[in-house]
PDB file of C-alpha atoms (C1' of nucleotides) in Angstrom:
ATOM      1  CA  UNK A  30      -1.545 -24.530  11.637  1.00 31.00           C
ATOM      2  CA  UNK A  31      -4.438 -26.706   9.703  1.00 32.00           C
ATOM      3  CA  UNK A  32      -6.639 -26.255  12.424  1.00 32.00           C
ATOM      4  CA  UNK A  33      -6.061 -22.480  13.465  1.00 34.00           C
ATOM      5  CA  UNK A  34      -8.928 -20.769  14.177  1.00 35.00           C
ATOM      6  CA  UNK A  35     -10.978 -17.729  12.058  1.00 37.00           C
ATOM      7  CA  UNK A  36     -10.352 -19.033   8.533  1.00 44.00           C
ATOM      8  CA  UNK A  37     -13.377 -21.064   8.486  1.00 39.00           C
ATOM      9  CA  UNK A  38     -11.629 -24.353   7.833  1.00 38.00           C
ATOM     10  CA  UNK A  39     -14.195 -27.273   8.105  1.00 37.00           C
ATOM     11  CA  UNK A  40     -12.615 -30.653   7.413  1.00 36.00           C
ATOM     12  CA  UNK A  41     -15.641 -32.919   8.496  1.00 38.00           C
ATOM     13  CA  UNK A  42     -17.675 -30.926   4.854  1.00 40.00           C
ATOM     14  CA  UNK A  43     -16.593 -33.458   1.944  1.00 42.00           C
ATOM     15  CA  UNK A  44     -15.684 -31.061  -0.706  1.00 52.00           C
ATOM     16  CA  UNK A  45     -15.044 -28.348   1.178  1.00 68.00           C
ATOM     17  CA  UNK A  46     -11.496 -26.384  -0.442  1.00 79.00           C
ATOM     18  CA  UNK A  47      -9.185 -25.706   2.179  1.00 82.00           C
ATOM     19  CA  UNK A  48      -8.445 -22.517   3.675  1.00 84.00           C
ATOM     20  CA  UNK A  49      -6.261 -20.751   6.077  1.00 83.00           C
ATOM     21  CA  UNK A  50      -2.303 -20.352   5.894  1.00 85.00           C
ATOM     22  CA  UNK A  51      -0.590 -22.632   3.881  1.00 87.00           C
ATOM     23  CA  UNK A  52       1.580 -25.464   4.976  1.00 87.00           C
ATOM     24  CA  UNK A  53       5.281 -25.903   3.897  1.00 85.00           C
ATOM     25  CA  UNK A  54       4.294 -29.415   2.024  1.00 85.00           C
ATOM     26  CA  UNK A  55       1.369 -27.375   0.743  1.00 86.00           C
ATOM     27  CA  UNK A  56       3.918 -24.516  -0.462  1.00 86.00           C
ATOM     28  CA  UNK A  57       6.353 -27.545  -1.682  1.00 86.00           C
ATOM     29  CA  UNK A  58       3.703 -29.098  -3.955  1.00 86.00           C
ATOM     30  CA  UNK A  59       2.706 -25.823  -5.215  1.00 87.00           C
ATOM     31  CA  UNK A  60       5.986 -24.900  -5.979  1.00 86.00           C
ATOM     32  CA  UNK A  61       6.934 -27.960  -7.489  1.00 86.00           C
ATOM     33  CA  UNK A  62       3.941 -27.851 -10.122  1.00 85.00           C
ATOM     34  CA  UNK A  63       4.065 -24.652 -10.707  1.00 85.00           C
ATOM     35  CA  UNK A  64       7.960 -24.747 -11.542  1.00 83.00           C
ATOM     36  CA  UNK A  65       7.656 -28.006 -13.983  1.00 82.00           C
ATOM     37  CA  UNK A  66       4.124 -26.552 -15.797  1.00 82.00           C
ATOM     38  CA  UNK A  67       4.965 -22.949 -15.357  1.00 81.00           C
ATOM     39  CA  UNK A  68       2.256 -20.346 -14.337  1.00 81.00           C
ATOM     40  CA  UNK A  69      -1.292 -20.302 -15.289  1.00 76.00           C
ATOM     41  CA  UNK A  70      -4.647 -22.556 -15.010  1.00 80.00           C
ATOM     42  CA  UNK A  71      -4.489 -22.426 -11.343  1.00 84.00           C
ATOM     43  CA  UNK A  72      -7.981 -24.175 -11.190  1.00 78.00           C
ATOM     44  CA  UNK A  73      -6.255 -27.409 -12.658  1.00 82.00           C
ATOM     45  CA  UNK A  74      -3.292 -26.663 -10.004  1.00 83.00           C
ATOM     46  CA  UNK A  75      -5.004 -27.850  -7.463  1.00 75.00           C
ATOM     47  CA  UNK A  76      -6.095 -31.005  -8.796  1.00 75.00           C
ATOM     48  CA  UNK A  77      -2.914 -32.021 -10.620  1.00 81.00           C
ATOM     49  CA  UNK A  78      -1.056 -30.912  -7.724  1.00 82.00           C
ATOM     50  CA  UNK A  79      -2.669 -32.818  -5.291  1.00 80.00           C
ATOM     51  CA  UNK A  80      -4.133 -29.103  -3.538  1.00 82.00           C
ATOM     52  CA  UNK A  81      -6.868 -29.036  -1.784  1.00 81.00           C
ATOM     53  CA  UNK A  82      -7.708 -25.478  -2.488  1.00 85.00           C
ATOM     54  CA  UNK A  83      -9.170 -23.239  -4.873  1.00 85.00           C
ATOM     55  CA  UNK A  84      -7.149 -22.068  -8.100  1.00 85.00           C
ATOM     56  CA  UNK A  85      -7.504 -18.644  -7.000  1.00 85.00           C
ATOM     57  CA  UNK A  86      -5.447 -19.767  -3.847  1.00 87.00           C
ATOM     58  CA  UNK A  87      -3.187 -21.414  -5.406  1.00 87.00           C
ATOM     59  CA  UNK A  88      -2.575 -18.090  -7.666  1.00 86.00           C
ATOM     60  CA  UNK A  89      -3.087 -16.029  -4.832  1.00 86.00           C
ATOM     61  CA  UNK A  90       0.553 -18.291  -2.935  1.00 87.00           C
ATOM     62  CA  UNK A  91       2.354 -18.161  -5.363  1.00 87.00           C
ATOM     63  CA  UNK A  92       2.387 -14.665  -6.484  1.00 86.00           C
ATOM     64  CA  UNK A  93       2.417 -13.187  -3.046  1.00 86.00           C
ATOM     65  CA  UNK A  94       4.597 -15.540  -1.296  1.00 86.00           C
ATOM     66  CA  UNK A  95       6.553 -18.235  -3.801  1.00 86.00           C
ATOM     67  CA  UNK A  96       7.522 -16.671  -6.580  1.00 83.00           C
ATOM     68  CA  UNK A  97      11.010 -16.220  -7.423  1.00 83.00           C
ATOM     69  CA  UNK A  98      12.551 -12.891  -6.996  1.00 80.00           C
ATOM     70  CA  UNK A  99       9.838 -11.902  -4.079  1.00 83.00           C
ATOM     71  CA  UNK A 100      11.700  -9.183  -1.908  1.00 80.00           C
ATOM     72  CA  UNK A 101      11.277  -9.710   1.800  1.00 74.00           C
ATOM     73  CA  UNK A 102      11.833  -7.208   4.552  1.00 76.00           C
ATOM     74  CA  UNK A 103      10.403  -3.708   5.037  1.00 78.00           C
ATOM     75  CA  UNK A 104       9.648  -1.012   2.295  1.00 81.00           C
ATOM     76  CA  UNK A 105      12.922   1.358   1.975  1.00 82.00           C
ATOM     77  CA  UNK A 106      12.425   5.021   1.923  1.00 81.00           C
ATOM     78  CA  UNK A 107      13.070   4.780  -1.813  1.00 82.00           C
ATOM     79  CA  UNK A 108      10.029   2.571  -2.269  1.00 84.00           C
ATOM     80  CA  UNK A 109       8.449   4.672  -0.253  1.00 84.00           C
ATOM     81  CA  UNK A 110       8.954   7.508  -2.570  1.00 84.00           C
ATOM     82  CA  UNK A 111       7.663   5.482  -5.513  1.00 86.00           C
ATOM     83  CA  UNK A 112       4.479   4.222  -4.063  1.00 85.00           C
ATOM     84  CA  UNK A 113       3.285   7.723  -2.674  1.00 83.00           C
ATOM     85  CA  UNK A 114       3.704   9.131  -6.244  1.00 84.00           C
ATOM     86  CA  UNK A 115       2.286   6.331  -7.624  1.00 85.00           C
ATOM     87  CA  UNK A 116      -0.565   6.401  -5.584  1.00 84.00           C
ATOM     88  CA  UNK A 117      -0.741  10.171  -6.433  1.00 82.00           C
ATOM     89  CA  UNK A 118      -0.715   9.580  -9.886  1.00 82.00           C
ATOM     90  CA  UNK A 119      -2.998   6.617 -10.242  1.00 82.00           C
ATOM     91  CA  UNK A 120      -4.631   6.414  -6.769  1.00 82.00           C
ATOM     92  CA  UNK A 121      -5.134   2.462  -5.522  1.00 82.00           C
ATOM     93  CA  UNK A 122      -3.642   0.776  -8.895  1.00 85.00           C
ATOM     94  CA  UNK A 123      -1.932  -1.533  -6.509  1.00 87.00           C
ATOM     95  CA  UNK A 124      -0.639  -3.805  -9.166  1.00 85.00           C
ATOM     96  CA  UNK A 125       0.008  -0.955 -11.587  1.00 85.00           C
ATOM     97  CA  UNK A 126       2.102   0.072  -8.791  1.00 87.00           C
ATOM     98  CA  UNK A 127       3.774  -3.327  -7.945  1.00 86.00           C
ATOM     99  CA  UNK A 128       4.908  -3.043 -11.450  1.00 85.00           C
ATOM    100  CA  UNK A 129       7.309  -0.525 -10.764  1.00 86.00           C
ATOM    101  CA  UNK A 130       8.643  -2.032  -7.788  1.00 85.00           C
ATOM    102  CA  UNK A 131      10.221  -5.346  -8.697  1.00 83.00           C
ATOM    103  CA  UNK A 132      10.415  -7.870  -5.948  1.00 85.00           C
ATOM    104  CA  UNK A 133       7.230  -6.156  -4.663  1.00 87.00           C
ATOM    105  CA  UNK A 134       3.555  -7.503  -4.562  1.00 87.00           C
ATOM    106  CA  UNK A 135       0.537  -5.148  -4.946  1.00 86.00           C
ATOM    107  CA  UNK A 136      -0.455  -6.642  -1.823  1.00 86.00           C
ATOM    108  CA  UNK A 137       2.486  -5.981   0.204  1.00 87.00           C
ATOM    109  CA  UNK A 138       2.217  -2.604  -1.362  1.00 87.00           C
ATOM    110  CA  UNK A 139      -1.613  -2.262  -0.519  1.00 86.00           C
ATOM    111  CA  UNK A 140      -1.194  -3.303   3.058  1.00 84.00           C
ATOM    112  CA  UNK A 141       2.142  -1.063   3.570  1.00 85.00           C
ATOM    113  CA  UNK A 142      -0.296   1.867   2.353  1.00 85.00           C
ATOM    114  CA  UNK A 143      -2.936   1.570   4.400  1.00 80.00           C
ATOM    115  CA  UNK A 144      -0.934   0.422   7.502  1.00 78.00           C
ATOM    116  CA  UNK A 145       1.345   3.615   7.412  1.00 77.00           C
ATOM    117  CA  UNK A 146      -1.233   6.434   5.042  1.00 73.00           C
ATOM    118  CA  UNK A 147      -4.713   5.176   5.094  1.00 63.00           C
ATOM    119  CA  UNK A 148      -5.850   6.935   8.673  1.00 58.00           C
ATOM    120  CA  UNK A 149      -3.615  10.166   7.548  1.00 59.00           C
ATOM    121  CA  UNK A 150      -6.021  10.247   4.732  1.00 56.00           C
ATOM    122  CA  UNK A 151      -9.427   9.911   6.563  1.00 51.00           C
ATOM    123  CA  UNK A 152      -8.432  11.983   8.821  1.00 54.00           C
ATOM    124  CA  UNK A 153      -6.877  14.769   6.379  1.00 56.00           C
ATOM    125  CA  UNK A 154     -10.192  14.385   3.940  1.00 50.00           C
ATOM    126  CA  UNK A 155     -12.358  15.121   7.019  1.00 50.00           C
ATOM    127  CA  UNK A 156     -10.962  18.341   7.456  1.00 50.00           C
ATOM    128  CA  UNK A 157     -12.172  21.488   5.867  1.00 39.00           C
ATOM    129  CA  UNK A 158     -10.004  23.037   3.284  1.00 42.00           C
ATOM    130  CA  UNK A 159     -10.690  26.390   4.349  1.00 44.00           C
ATOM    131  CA  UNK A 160      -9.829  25.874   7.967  1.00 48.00           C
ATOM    132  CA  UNK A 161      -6.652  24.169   6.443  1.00 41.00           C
ATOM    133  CA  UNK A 162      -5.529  27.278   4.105  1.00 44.00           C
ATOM    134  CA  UNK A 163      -6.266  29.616   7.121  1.00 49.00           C
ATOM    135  CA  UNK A 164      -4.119  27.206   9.182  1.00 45.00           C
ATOM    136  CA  UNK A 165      -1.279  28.014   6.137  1.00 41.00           C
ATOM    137  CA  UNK A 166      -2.038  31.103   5.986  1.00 46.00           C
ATOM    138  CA  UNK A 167      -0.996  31.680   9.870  1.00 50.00           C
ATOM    139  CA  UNK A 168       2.043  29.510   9.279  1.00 45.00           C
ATOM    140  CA  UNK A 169       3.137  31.527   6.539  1.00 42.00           C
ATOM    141  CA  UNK A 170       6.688  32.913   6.448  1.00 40.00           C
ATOM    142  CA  UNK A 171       7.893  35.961   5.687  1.00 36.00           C
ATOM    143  CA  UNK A 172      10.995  34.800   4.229  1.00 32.00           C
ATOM    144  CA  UNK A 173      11.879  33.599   0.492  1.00 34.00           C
ATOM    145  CA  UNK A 174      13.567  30.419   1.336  1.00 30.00           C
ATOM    146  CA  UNK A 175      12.895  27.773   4.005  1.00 30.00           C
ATOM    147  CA  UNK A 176      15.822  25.376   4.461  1.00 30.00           C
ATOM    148  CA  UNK A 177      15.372  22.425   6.585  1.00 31.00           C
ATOM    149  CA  UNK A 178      17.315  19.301   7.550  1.00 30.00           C
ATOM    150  CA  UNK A 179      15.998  15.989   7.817  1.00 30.00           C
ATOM    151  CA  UNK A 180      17.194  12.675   8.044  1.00 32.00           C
ATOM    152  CA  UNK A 181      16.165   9.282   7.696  1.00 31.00           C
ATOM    153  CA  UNK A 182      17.564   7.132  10.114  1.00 30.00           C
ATOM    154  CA  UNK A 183      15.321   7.001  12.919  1.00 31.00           C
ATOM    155  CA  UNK A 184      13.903   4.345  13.435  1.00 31.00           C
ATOM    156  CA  UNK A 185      10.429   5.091  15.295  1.00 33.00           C
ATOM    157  CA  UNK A 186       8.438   7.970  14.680  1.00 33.00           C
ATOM    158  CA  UNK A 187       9.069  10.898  17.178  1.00 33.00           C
ATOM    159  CA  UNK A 188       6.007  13.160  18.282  1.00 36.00           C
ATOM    160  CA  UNK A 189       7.922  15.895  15.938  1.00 34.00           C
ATOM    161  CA  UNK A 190       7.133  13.319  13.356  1.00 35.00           C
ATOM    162  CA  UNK A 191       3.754  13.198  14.234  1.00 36.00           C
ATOM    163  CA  UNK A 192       3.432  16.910  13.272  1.00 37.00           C
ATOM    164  CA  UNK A 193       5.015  16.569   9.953  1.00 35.00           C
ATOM    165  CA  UNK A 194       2.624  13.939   8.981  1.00 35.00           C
ATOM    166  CA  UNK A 195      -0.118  16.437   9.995  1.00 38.00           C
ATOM    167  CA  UNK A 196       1.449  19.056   7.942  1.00 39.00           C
ATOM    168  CA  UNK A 197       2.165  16.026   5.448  1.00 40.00           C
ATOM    169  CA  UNK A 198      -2.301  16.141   5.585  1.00 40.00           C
ATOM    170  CA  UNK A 199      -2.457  19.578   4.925  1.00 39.00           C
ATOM    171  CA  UNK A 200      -0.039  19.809   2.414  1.00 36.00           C
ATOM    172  CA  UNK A 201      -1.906  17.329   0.279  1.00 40.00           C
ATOM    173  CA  UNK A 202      -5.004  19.006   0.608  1.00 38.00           C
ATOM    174  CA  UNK A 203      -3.195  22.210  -0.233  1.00 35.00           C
ATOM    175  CA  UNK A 204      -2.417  20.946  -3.720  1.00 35.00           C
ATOM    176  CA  UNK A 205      -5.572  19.432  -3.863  1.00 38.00           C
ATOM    177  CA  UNK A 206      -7.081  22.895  -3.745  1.00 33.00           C
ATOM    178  CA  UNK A 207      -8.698  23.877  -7.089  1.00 32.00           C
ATOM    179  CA  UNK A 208      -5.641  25.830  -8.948  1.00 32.00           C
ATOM    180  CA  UNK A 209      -7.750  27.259 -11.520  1.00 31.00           C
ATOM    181  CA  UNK A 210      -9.015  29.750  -9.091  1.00 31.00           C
ATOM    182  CA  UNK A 211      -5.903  30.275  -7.557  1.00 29.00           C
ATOM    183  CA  UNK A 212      -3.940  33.578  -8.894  1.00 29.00           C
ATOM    184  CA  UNK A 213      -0.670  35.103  -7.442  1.00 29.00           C
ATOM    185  CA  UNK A 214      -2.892  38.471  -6.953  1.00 30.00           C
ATOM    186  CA  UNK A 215      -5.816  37.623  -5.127  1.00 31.00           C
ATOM    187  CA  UNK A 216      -5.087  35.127  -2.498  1.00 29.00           C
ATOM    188  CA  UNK A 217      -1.331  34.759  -0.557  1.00 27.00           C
ATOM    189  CA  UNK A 218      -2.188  31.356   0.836  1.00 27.00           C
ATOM    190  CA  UNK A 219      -0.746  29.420  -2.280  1.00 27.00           C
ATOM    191  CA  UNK A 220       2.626  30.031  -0.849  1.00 28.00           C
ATOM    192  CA  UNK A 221       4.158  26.770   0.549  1.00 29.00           C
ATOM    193  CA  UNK A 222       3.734  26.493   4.629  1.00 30.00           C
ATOM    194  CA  UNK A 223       7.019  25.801   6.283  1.00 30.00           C
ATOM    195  CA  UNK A 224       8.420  22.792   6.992  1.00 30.00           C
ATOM    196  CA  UNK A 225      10.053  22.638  10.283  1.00 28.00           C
ATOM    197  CA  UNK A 226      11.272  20.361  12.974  1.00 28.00           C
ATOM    198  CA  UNK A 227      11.466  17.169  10.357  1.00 28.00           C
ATOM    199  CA  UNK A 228      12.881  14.111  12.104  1.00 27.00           C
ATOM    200  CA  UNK A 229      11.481  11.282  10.478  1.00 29.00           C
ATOM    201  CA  UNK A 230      11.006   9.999   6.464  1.00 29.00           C
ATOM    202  CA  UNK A 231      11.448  12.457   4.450  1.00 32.00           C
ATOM    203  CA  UNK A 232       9.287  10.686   2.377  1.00 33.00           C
ATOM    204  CA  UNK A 233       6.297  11.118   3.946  1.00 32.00           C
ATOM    205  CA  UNK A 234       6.651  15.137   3.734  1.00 32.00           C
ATOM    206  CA  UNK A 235       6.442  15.979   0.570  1.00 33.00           C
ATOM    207  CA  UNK A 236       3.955  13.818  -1.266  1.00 33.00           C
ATOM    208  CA  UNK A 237       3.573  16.327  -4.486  1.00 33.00           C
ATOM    209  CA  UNK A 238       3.515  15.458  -8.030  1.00 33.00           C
ATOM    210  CA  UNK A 239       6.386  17.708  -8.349  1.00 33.00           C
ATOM    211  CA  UNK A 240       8.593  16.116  -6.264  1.00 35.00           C
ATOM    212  CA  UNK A 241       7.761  12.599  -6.828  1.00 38.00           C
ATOM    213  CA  UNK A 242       8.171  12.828 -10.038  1.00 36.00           C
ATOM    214  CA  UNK A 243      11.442  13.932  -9.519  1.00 36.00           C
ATOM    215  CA  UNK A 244      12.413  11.113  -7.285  1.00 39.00           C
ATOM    216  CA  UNK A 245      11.351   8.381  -9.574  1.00 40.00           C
ATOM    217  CA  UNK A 246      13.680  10.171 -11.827  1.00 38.00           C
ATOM    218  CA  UNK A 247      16.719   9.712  -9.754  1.00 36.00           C
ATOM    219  CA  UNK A 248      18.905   6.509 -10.460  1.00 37.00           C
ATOM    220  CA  UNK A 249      19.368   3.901  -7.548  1.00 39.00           C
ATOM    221  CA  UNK A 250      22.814   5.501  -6.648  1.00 40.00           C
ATOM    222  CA  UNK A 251      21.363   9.075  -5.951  1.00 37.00           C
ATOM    223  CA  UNK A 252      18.035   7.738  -4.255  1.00 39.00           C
ATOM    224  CA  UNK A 253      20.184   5.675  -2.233  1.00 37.00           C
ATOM    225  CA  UNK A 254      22.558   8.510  -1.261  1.00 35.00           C
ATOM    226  CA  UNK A 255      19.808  11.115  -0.404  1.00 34.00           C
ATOM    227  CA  UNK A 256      18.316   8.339   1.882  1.00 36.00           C
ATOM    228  CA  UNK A 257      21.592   7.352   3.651  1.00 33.00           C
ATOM    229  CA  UNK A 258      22.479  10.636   4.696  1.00 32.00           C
ATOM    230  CA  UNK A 259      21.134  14.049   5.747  1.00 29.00           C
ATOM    231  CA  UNK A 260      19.405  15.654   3.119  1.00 30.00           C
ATOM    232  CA  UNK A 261      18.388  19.484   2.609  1.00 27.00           C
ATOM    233  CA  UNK A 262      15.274  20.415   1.582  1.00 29.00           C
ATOM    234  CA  UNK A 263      15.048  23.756   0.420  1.00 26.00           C
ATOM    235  CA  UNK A 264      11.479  25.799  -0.321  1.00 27.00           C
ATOM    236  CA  UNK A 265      11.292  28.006  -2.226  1.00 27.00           C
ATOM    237  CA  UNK A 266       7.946  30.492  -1.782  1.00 28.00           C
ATOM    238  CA  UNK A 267       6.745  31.060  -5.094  1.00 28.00           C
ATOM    239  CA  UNK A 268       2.933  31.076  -5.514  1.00 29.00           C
ATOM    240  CA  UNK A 269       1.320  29.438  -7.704  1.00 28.00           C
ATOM    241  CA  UNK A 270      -0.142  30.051 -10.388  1.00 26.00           C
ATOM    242  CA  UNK A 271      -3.309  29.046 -12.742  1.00 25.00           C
ATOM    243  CA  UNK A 272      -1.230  27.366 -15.405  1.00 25.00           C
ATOM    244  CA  UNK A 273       1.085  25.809 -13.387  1.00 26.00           C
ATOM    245  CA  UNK A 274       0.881  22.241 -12.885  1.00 26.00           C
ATOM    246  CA  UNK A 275       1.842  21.568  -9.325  1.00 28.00           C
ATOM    247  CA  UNK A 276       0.743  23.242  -6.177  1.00 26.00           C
ATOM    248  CA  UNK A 277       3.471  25.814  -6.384  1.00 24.00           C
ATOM    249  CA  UNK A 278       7.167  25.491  -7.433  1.00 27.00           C
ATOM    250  CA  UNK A 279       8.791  23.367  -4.858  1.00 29.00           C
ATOM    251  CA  UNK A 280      12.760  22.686  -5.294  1.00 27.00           C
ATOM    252  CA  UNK A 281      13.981  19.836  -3.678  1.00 29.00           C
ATOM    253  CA  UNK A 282      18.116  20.103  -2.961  1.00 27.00           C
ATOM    254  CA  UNK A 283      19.123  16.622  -2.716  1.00 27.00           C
ATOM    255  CA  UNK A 284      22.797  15.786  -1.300  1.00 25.00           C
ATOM    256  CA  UNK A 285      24.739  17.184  -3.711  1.00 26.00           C
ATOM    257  CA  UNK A 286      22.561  20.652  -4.357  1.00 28.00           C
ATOM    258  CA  UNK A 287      20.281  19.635  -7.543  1.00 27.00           C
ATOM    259  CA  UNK A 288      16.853  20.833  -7.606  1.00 27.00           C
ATOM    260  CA  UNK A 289      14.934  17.796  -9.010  1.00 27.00           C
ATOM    261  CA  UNK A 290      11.651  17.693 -11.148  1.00 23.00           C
TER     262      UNK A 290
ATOM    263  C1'  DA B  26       4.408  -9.519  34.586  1.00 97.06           C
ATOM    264  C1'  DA B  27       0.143  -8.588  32.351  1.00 97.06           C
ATOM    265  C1'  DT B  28      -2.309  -6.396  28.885  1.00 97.06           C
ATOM    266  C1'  DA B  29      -3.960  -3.355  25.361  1.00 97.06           C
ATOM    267  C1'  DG B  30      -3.008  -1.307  21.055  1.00 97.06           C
ATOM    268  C1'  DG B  31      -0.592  -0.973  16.807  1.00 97.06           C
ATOM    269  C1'  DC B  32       1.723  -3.002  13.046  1.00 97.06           C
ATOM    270  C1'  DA B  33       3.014  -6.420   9.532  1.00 97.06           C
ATOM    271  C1'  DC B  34       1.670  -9.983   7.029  1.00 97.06           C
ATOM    272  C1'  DA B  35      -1.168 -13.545   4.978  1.00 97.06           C
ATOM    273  C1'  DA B  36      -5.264 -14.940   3.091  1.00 97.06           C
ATOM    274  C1'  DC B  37     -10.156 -14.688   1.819  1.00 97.06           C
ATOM    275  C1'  DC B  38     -14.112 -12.559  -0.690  1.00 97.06           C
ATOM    276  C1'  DG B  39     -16.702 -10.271  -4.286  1.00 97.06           C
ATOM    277  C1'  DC B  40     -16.628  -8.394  -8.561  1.00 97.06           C
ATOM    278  C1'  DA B  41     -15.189  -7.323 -13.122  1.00 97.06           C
ATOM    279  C1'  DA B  42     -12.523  -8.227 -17.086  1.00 97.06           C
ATOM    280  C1'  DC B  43     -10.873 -11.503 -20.026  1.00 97.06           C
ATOM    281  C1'  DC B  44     -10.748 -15.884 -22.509  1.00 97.06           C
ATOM    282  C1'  DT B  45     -12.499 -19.693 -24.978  1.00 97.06           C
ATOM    283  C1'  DA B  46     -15.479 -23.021 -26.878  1.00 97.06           C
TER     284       DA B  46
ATOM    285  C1'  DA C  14     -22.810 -13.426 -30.239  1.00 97.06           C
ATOM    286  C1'  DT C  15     -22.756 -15.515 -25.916  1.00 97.06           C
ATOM    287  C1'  DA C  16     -22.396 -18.254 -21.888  1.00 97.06           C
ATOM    288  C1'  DG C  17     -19.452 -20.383 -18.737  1.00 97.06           C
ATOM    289  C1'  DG C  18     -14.979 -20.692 -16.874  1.00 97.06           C
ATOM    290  C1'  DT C  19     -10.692 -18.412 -15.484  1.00 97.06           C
ATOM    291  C1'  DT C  20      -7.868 -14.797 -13.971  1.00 97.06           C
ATOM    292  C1'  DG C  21      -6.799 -10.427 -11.915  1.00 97.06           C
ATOM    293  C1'  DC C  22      -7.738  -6.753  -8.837  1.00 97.06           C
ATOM    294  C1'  DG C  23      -9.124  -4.147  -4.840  1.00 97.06           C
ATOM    295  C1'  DG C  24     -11.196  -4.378  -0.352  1.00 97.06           C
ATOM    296  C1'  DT C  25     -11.414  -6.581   3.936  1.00 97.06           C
ATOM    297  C1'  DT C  26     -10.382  -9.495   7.784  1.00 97.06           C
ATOM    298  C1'  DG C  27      -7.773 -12.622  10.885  1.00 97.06           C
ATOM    299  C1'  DT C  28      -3.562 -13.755  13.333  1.00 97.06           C
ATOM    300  C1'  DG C  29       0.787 -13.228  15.530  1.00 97.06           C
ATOM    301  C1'  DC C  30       4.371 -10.315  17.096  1.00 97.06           C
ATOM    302  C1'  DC C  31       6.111  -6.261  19.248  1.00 97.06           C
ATOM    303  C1'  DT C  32       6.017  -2.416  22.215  1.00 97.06           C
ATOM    304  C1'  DA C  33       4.364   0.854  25.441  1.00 97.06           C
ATOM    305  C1'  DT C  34       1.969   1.342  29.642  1.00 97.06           C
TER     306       DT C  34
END
DNA sequence: AATAGGCACAACCGCAACCTA
DNA sequence: ATAGGTTGCGGTTGTGCCTAT
């Protein structure tokens, strides 16, 4: 691995830090400093450690790949939940973020978001808002009360999927819309657009304050129940209003029938 | 079977904030 | 007060694996 190609890597430069991935007696010494001096002063690290590299990639190892407690494995549908409101909240705060997600590095977290949300953005930002509403507008229904079953266990994302991320896009910039100039008398469009034909996360359908912040609320046992089985998610059309603080008033109905915000 | 594209992960870079002498 | 060093953060890129075609 010393010699693998695109890190820039030049061992014939006296002087020259090392780069690239990290070797397992590189990750040993490392680890074995860093456990009998504790953290900190990575610029002496590398020196006292016998590292060839820079203190910032000594810091860089150990936090994102060595340290104790590091969870390994894919981002549940929980985590899921916590990073999109996160991100809502406090936009790319990656290590504000990680904070919240023990085990959990603000990389990991970074790359997961822009692997599975950053082209959903782009894409959704491109779009004009008022070709979005009108696109709401059409989708509108007529009834009070849209109930819809989803659930979380596929594994790869079906083209149904595909159109719930879309509507995912349009949702968010529906709340993004200004709500100031939004009153339950002059424009219809603040009512919620359905939410149909949902086979894949959950998660990634309802990124509102609202909701999220009604997640994070749930303990481990409830988040971990509405994930492992089918959950109902019920709409409810109420417009918005000026002073209200969400896009409209959405009620999640969670397993056991609690509306949570 | 070959290959292109997407995804997950690891690591680097530049910059800013913070610390310390 | 300040300059230099250190640390932390966010953005970006490279690599390998997996999967669909």
């Amino acid at each position: 691995m010393v010699g693998m190609m695109g890190w820039g890597a030049n061992i014939f430069e006296q002087q020259e830090w090392r780069k690239g991935p990290w070797t397992p007696e590189e990750d040993k010494l490392l680890s074995e400093y860093v456990n009998l001096h504790g953290e900190g002063r990575w610029s002496s690290v590398s020196r006292c450690a016998g590292l060839n590299r820079t203190g910032k990639s000594c810091r860089l190892r150990w936090v994102n790949y060595l340290r104790p407690g590091l969870k390994r494995g894919h981002i549940t549908p929980q985590e899921e939940g916590i990073i999109i409101e996160l991100h809502a909240l406090w936009g790319n705060k990656w290590s504000t973020i990680a904070r919240y997600l023990p085990g959990r590095t603000d990389n990991e977290i970074k790359n997961y978001w822009r692997t599975h949300f950053k082209k959903k953005e782009k894409a959704s930002e491109k779009q004009d808002k008022k070709k979005i509403l009108r696109k709401i507008r059409k989708h509108q229904p007529q009834q009070n009360c849209t109930t819809t079953t989803i659930t979380t266990t596929d594994k790869k994302m079906s083209p149904q999927a595909e159109d719930v991320i879309m509507r995912s896009d349009e949702i968010n910039a529906f709340t993004n819309y200004d709500h100031q100039n939004i009153t339950t008398d002059q424009d219809p469009v603040v009512d919620m657009p359905p939410v149909t034909n949902i086979s894949y996360a959950w998660t990634e359908t309802f990124p509102m304050d609202g909701l999220w912040g009604g997640l994070w609320n749930l303990d481990d046992h409830s988040l971990q129940a509405a994930s492992d089985h089918k959950c109902k998610v019920a709409i409810q059309n109420q417009p918005a209003t000026a002073n209200c603080s969400y896009a409209t008033d959405y009620a999640v109905n969670l397993c056991n029938g609690g509306f949570i915000f």
